Short mmCIF file of C-alpha atoms in Angstrom, two decimals:
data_model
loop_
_atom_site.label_atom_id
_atom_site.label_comp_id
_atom_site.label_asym_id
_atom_site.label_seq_id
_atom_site.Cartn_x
_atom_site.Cartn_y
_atom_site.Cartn_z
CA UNK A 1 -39.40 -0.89 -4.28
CA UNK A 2 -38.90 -0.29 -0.25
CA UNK A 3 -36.36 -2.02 1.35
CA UNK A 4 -36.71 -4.06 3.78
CA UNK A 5 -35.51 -2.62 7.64
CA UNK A 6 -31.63 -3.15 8.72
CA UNK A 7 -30.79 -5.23 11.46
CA UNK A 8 -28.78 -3.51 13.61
CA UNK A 9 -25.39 -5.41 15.13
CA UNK A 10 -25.91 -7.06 18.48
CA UNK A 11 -22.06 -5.70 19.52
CA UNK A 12 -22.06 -1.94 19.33
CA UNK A 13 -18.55 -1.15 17.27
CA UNK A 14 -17.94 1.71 15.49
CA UNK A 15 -17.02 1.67 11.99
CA UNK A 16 -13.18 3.37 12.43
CA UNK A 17 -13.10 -0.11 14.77
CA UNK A 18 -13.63 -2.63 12.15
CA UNK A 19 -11.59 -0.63 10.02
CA UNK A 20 -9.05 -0.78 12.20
CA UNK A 21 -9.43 -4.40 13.37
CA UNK A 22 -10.29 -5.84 9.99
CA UNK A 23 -9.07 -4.27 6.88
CA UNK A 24 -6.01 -1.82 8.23
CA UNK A 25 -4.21 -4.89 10.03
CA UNK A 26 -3.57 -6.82 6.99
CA UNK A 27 -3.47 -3.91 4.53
CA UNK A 28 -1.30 -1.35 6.12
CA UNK A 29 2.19 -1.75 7.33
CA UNK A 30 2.84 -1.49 10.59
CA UNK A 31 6.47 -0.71 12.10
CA UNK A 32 8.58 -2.81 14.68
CA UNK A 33 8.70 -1.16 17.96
CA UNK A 34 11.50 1.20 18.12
CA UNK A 35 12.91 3.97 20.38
CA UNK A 36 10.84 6.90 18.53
CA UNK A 37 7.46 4.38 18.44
CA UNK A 38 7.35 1.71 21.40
CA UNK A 39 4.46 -0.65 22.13
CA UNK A 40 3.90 0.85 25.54
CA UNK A 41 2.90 4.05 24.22
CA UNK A 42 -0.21 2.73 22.75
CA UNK A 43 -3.51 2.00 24.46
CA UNK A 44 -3.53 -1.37 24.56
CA UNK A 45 -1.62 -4.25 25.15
CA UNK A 46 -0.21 -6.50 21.92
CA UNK A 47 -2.36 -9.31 23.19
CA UNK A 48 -5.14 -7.37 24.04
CA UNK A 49 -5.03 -5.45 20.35
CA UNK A 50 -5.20 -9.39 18.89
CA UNK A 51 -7.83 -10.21 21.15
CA UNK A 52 -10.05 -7.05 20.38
CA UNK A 53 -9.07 -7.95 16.67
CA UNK A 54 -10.45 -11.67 16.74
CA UNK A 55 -13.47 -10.16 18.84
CA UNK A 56 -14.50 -7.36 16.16
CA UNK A 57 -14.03 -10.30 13.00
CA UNK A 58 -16.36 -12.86 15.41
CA UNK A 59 -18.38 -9.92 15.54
CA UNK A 60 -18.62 -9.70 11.94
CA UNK A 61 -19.46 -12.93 10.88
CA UNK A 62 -22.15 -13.84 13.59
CA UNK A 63 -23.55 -9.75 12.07
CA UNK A 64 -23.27 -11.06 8.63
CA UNK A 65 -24.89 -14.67 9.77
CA UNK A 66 -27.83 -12.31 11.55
CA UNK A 67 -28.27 -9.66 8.51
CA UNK A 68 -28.37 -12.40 5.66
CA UNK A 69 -30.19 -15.40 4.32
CA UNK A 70 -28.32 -17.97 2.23
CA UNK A 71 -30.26 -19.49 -0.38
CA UNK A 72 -29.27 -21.94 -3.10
CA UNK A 73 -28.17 -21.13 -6.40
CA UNK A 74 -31.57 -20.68 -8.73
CA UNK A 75 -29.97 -23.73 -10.80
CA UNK A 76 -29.96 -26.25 -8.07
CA UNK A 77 -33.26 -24.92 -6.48
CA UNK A 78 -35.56 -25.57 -9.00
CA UNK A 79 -35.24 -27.64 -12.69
CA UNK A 80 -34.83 -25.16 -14.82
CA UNK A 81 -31.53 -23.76 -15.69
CA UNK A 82 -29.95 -20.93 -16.04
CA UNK A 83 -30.38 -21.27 -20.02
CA UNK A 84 -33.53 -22.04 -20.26
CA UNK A 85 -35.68 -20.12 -22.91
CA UNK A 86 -38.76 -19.55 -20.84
CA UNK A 87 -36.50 -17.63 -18.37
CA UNK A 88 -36.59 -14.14 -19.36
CA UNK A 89 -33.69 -11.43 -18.95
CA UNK A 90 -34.57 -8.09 -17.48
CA UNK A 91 -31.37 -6.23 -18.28
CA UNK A 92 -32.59 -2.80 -16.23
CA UNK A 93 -32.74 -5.11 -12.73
CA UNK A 94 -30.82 -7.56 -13.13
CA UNK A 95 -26.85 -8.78 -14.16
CA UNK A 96 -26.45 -12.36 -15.37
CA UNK A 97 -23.10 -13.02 -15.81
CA UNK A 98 -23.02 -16.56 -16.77
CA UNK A 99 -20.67 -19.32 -19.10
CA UNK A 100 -23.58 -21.27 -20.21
CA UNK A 101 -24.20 -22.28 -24.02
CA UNK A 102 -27.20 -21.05 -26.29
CA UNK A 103 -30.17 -23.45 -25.97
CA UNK A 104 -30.38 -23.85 -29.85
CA UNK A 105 -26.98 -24.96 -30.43
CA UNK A 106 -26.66 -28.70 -29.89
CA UNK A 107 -23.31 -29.99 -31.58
CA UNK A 108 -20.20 -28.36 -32.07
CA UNK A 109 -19.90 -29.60 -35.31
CA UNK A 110 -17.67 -32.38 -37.24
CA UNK A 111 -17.48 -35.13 -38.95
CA UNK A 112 -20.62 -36.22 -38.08
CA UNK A 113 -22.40 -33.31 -38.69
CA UNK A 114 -21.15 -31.94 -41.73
CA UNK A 115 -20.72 -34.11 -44.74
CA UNK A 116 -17.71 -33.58 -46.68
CA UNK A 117 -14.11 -31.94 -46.43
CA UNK A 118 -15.58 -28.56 -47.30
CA UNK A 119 -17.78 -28.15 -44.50
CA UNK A 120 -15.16 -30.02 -42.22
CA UNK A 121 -12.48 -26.82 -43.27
CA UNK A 122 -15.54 -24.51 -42.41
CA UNK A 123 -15.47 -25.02 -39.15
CA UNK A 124 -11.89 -23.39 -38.56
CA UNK A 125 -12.34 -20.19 -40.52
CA UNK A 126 -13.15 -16.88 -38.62
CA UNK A 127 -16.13 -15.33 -39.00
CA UNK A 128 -14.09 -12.28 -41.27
CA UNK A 129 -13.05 -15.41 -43.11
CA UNK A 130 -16.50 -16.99 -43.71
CA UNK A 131 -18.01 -13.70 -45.26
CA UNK A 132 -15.12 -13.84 -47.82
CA UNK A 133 -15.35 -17.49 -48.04
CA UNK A 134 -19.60 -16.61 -49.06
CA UNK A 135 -18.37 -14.46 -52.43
CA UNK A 136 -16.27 -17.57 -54.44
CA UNK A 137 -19.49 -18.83 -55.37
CA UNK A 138 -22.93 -19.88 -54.89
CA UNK A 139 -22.55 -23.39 -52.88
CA UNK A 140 -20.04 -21.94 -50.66
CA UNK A 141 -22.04 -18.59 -49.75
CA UNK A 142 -24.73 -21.48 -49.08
CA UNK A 143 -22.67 -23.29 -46.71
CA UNK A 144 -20.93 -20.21 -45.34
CA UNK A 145 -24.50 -18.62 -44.06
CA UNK A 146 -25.22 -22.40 -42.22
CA UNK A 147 -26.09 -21.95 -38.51
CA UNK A 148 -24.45 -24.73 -37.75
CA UNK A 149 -20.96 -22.87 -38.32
CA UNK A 150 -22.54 -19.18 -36.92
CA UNK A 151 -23.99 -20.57 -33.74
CA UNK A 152 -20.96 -21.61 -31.35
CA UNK A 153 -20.26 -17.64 -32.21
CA UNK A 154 -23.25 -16.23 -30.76
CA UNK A 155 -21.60 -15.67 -27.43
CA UNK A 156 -20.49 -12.54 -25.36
CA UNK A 157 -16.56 -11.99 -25.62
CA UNK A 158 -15.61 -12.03 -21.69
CA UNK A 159 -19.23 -13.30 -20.26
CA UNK A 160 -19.56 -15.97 -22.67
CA UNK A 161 -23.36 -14.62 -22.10
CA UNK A 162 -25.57 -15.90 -25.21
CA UNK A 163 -26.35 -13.51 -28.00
CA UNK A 164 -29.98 -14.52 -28.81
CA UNK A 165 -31.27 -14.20 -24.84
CA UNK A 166 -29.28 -10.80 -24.92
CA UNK A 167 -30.65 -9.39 -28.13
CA UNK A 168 -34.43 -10.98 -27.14
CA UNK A 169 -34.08 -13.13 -30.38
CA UNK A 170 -35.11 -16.69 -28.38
CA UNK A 171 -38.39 -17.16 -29.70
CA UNK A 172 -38.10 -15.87 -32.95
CA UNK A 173 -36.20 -17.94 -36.29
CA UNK A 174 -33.60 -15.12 -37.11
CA UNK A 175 -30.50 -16.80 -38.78
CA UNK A 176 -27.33 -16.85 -36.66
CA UNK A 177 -25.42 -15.01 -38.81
CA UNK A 178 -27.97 -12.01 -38.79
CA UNK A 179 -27.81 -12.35 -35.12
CA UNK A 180 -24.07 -12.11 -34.83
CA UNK A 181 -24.03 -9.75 -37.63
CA UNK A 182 -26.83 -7.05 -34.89
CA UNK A 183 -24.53 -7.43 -32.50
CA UNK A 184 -21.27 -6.20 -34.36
CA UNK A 185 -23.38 -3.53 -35.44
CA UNK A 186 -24.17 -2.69 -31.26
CA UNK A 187 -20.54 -3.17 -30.96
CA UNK A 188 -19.81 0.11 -33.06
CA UNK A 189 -21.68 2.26 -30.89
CA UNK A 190 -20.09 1.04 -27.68
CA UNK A 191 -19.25 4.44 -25.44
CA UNK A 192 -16.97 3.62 -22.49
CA UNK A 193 -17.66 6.47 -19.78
CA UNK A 194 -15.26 7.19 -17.09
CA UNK A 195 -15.69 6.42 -13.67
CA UNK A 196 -17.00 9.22 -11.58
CA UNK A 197 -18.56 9.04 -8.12
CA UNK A 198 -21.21 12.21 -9.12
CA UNK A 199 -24.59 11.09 -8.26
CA UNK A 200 -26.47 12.06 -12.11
CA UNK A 201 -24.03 9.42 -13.84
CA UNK A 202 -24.56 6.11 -10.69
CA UNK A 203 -27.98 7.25 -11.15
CA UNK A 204 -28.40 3.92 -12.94
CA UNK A 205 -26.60 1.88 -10.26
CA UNK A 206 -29.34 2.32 -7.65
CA UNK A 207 -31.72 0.80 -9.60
CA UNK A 208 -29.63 -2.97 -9.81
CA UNK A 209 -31.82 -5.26 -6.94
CA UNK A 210 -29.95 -8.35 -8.40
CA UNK A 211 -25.95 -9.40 -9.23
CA UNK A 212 -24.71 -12.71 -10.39
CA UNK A 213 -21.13 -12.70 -9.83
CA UNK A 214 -20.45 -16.63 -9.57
CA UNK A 215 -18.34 -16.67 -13.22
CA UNK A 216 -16.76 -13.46 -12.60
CA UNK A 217 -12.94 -13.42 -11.29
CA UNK A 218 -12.27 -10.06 -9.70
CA UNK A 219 -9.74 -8.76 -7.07
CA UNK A 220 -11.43 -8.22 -3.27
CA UNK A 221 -10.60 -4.29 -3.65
CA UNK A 222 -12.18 -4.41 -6.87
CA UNK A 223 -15.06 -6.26 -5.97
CA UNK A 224 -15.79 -3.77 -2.91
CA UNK A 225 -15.11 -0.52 -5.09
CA UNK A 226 -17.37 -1.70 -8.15
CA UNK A 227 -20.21 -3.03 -5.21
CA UNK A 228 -20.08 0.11 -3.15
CA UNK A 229 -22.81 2.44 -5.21
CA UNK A 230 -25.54 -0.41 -5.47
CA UNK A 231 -27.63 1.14 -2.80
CA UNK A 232 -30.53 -0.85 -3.80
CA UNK A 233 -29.11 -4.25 -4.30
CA UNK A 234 -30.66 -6.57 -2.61
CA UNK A 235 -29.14 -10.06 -4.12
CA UNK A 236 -25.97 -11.05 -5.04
CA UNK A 237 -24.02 -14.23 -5.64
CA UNK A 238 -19.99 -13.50 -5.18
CA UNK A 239 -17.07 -15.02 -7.55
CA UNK A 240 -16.70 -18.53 -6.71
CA UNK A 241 -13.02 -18.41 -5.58
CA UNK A 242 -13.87 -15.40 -3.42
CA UNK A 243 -16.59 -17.32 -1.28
CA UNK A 244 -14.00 -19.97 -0.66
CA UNK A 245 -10.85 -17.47 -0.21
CA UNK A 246 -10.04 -15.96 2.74
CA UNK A 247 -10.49 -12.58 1.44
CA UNK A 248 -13.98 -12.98 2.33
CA UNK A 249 -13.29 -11.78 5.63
CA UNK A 250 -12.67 -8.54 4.10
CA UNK A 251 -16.24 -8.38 2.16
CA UNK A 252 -18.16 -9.54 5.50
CA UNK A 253 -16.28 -6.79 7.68
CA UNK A 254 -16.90 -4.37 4.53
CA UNK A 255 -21.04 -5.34 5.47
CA UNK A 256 -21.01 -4.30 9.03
CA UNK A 257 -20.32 -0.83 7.28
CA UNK A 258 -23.40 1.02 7.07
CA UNK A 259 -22.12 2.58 3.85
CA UNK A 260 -21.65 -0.18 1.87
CA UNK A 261 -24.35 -2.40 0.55
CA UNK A 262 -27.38 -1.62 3.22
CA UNK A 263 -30.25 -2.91 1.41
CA UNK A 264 -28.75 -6.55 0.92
CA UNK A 265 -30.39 -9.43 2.50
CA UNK A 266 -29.62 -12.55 -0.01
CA UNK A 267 -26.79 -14.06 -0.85
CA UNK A 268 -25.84 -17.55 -2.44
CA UNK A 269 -26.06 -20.79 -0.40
CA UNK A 270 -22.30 -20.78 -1.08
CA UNK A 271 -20.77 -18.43 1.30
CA UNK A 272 -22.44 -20.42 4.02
CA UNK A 273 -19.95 -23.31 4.96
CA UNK A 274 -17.22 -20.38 4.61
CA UNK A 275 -18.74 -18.46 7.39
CA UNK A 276 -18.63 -21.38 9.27
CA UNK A 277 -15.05 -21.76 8.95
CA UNK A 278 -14.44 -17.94 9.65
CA UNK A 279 -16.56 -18.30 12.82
CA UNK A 280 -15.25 -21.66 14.15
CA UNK A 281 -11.27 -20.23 13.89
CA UNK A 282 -12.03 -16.99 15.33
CA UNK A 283 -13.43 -18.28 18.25
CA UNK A 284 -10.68 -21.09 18.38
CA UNK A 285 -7.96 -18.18 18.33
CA UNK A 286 -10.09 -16.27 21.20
CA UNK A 287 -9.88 -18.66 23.33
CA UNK A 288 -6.62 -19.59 23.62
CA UNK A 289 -5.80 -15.90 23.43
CA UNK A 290 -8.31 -15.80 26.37
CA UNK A 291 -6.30 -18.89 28.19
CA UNK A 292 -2.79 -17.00 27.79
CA UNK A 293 -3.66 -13.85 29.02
CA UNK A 294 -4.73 -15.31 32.45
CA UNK A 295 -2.06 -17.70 32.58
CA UNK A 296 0.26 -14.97 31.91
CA UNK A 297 2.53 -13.87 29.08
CA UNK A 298 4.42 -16.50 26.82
CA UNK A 299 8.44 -15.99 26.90
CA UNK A 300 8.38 -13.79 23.90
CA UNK A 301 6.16 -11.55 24.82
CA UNK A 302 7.95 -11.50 28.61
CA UNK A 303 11.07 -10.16 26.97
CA UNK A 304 9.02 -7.70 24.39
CA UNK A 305 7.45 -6.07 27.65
CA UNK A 306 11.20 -6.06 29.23
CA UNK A 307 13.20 -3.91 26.48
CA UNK A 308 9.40 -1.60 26.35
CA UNK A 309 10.15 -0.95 30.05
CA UNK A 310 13.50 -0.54 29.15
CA UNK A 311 12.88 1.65 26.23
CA UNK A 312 10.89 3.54 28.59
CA UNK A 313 12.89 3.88 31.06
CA UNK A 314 15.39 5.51 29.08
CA UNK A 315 12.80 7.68 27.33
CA UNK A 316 11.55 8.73 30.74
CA UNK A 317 11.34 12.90 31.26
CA UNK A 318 13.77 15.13 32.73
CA UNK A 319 16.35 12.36 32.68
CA UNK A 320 20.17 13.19 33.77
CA UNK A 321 21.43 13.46 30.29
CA UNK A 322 18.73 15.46 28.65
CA UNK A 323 17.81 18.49 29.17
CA UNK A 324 15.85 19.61 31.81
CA UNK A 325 13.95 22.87 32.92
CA UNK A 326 16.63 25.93 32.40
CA UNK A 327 19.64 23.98 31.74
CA UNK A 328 20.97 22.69 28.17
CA UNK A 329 22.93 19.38 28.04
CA UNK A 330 25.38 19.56 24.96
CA UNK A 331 27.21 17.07 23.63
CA UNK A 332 30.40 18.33 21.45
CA UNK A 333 31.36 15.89 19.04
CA UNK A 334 35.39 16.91 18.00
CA UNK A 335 35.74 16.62 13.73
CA UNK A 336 37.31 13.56 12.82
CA UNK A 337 38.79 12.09 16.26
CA UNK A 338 36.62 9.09 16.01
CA UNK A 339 33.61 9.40 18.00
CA UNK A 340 35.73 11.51 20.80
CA UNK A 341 32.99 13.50 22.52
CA UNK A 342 32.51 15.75 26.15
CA UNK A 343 28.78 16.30 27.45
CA UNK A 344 28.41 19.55 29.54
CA UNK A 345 25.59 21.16 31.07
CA UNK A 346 25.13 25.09 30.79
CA UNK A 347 22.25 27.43 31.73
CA UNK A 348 20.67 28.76 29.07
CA UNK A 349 21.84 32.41 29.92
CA UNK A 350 25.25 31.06 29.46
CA UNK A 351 27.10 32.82 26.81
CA UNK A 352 28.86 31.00 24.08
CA UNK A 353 32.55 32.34 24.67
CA UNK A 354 31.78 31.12 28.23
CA UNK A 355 30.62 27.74 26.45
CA UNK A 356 34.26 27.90 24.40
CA UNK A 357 36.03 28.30 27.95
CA UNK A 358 34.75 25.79 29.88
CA UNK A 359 35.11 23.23 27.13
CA UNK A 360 38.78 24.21 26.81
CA UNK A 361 38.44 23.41 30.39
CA UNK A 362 37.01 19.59 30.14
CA UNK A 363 38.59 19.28 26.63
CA UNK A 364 40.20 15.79 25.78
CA UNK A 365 43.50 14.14 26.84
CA UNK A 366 43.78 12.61 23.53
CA UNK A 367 42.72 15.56 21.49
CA UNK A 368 45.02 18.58 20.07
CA UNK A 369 44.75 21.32 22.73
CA UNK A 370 44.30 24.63 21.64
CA UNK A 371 45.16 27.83 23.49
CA UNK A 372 42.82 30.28 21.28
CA UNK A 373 39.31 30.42 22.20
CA UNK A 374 38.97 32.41 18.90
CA UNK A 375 39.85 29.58 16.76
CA UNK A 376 37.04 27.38 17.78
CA UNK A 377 34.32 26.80 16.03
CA UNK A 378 30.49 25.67 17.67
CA UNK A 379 27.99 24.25 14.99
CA UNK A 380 24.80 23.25 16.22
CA UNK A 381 22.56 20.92 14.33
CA UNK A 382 20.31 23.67 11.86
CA UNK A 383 21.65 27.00 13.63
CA UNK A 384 24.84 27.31 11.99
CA UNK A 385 28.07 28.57 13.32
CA UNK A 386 27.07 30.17 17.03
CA UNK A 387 28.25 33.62 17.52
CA UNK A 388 30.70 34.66 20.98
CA UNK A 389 28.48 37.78 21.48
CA UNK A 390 25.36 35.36 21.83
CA UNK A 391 23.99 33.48 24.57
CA UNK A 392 22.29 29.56 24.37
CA UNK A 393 19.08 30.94 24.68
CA UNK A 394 19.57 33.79 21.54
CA UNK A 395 20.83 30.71 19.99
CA UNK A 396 17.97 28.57 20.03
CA UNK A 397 19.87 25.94 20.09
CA UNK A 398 17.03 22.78 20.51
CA UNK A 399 16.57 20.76 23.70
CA UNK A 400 15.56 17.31 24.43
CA UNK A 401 14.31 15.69 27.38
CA UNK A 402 16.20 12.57 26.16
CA UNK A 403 19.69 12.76 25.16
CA UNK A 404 21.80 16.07 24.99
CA UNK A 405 22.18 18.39 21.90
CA UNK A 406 25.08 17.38 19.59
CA UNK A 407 27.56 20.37 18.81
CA UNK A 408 30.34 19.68 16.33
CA UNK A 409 33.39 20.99 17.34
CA UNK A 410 35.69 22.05 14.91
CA UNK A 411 39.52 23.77 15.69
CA UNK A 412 40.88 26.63 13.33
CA UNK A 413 44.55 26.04 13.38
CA UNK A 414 46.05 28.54 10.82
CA UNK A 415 49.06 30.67 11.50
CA UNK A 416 49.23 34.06 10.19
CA UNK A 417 53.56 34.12 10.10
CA UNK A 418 53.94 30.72 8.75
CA UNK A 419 51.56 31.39 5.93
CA UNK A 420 53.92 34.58 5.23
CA UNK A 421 57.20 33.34 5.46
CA UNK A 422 55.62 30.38 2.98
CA UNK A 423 54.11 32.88 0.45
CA UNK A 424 57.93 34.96 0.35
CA UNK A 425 59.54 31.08 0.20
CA UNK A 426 57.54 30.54 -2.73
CA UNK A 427 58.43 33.78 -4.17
CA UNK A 428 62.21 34.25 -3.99
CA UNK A 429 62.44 30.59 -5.26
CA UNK A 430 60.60 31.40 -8.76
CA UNK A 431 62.57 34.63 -8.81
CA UNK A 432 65.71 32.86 -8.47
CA UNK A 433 65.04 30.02 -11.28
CA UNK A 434 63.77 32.36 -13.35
CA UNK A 435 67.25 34.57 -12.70
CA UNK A 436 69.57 31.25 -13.22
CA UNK A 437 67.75 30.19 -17.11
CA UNK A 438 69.30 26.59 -17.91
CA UNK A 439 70.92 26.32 -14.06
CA UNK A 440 67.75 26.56 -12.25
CA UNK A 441 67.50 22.36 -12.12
CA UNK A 442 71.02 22.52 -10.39
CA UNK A 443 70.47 25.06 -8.61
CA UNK A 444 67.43 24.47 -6.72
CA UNK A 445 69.00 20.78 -6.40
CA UNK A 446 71.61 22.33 -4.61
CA UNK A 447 69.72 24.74 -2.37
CA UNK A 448 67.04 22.58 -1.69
CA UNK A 449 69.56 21.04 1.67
CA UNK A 450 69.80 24.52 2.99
CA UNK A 451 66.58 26.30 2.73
CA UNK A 452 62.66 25.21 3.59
CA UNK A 453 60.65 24.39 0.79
CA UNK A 454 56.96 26.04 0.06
CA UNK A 455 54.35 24.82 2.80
CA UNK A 456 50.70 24.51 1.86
CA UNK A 457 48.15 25.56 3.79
CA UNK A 458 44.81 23.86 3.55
CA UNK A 459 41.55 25.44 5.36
#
């Protein structure tokens, strides 16, 4: 079976566009603006991105309206239904999921039907029920095997679909249990097979020209994965609450795709007044997105573009407190003095100890001074401790055009004498409670007025 030519689109956009425009922008999240990500840096405008948005989804419905022809539902076109037994089913082409009845079954059953308590009870019992139900003697395995108890079973699980049109038992008398009984039996030797997107096992897929999907309820991603190898399908009739959801904007900007469904050119009358509704907002948004953008920017949007260009401004290259060309900005950050900080600029030949002096130099009012250069310590952010011997450059300490490089700053303060005259402290105090036995508590009572006690040093 050839298929029929494809209408190309009458608005030439690619399909990364309509990706973008019409199934990323709802789908993916998209960060605020910040200092690392502004607005300004991408190509467009916010209000021109919307209207470029609203323009590819018109574009995909009037594609969609161009590509397709809506016909009614084969139901309301002509008189005979859907469960009619002259219809035939042709399983290989075609996929009729439907909630209609069997033809032969009539009454549910009842009072009025049935004619004592007996047959009333029958009605309730399970089918594994009724077959036991058959063995307690011969009237009962009479009125267990009645069709009028086995035909409101003849029905598909999830489809509802009926048995006897399935099986291609309409036209002959086979009793319903027999018929029920067939398809437990089919039931048995039921393989599921994985999914798998080779082309030997969707071999079967490209043969499907025609998909009933009006009594089906399946997710929009779900419905587009599951669609995506019918090649060949040609008509197809969506879920009911999808052709009246607005999800269906995804399916028709899933169409203008080439990809995905190109041979369809028939869908169900239903999807029409939905279009319509999809066509009549979109332009109703792109116009007044069309009005605002020449009557200027709303207030919002006036005070978005004011902190960009501020962002930007402050972002701009080779700004005073970056770094710039062969100079280093560095910003030392002292340990635990709350945020006190100095920001110095050094060539990058500079060597550290000549870093160490010229901070000692600019260093802080507020800050413990130290006289040492020795017992300061530089650690830059992922280089460690940086060496005196070593310039900025052997360093590679990183540079930004934006904001200087933070150093910590950190001041070794540990005296060599004090720590001895502690240690001998310590000392000659044990050796003298150990020397005075039951005393010692006195004792170092009484000393403890005229000589230092230990001091601890913590590095």
């Amino acid at each position: 079976m050839a298929s029929p030519p494809s209408t190309s689109p009458a608005i030439a956009l690619s399909p990364r566009e309509l990706r973008r425009y019409l199934l990323d922008d709802r789908r993916e999240y998209v960060a605020k603006p910040s200092a690392y990500a502004p607005t300004w840096r991408h190509e467009t405008h916010p209000l021109q991105d919307q209207l470029r948005t609203l323009e590819a989804k018109l574009h995909a419905v009037k594609y969609a309206r161009e590509r397709l022809e809506f016909v009614a539902s084969p139901g309301k076109a002509t008189g005979v239904t859907a469960s009619s037994p002259h219809q035939a089913l042709d399983i290989t082409t075609r996929v009729a999921l439907s909630a209609c009845s069997s033809p032969e079954w009539v009454n549910a059953g009842g009072i009025s039907v049935l004619s004592g308590p007996e047959e009333l009870l029958f009605t309730f019992l399970s089918p594994a029920e009724l077959v036991a139900a058959s063995e307690v003697c011969r009237r009962w395995n009479a009125l267990a095997r009645d069709n009028r108890l086995w035909e409101p079973l003849l029905v598909t699980p999830v489809e509802q679909y009926p048995l006897r049109r399935l099986l291609g038992l309409d036209h002959v008398r086979v009793p319903a249990i027999q018929v029920y009984a067939m398809f437990v039996e089919m039931l048995k030797e039921l393989v599921i097979v994985a999914q798998t997107s080779s082309d030997q096992e969707l071999a079967s897929s490209a043969e499907l020209y025609s998909v009933d999907l009006s009594s089906v309820e399946l997710p929009t991603s779900v419905l587009l994965q599951e669609l995506r190898p019918l090649v060949a399908l040609t008509h197809l009739r969506l879920p009911r609450q999808l052709a009246r959801d607005d999800n269906l904007e995804y399916f028709i900007a899933a169409l203008c795709c080439t990809e995905f469904l190109p041979s369809l050119r028939v869908m169900d009358d239903e999807v029409r007044p939905a279009l319509d509704q999809l066509e009549a907002a979109y332009s109703a948004q792109l116009r007044m997105g069309q009005t605002q953008k020449q009557s200027g920017p709303p207030q919002r949007l006036a005070i978005a573009l004011s902190i960009e260009s501020s962002i930007a401004s402050r972002m701009a290259p080779r700004s005073p407190t970056g770094s710039s060309g062969d100079e280093l900005a560095l910003k030392f950050l002292f340990a635990n003095q709350d945020g006190k900080h100095v920001v110095l600029r050094f060539p990058k030949s500079t060597s550290v100890a000549s870093v160490k002096a010229e901070l000692m130099r600019n260093w802080p009012a507020d800050v413990s001074p130290t006289e040492d250069p020795a017992t300061i310590r530089l650690i830059c952010m992922g280089r460690g401790m940086l060496q005196d011997s070593q310039t900025l450059e052997a360093c590679k300490i990183p540079s930004f055009d934006t904001h200087p490089t933070p150093v910590n700053v950190s001041v070794n303060r540990r005296s060599s004498t004090t720590t001895g005259v502690s240690t001998r402290t310590a000392s000659g105090a044990r050796q003298s409670q150990q020397a005075t036995g039951g005393n010692a508590g006195a004792a170092s009572s009484s000393s403890s007025s005229s000589t230092p006690g230990c001091v601890c040093v913590i590095q």
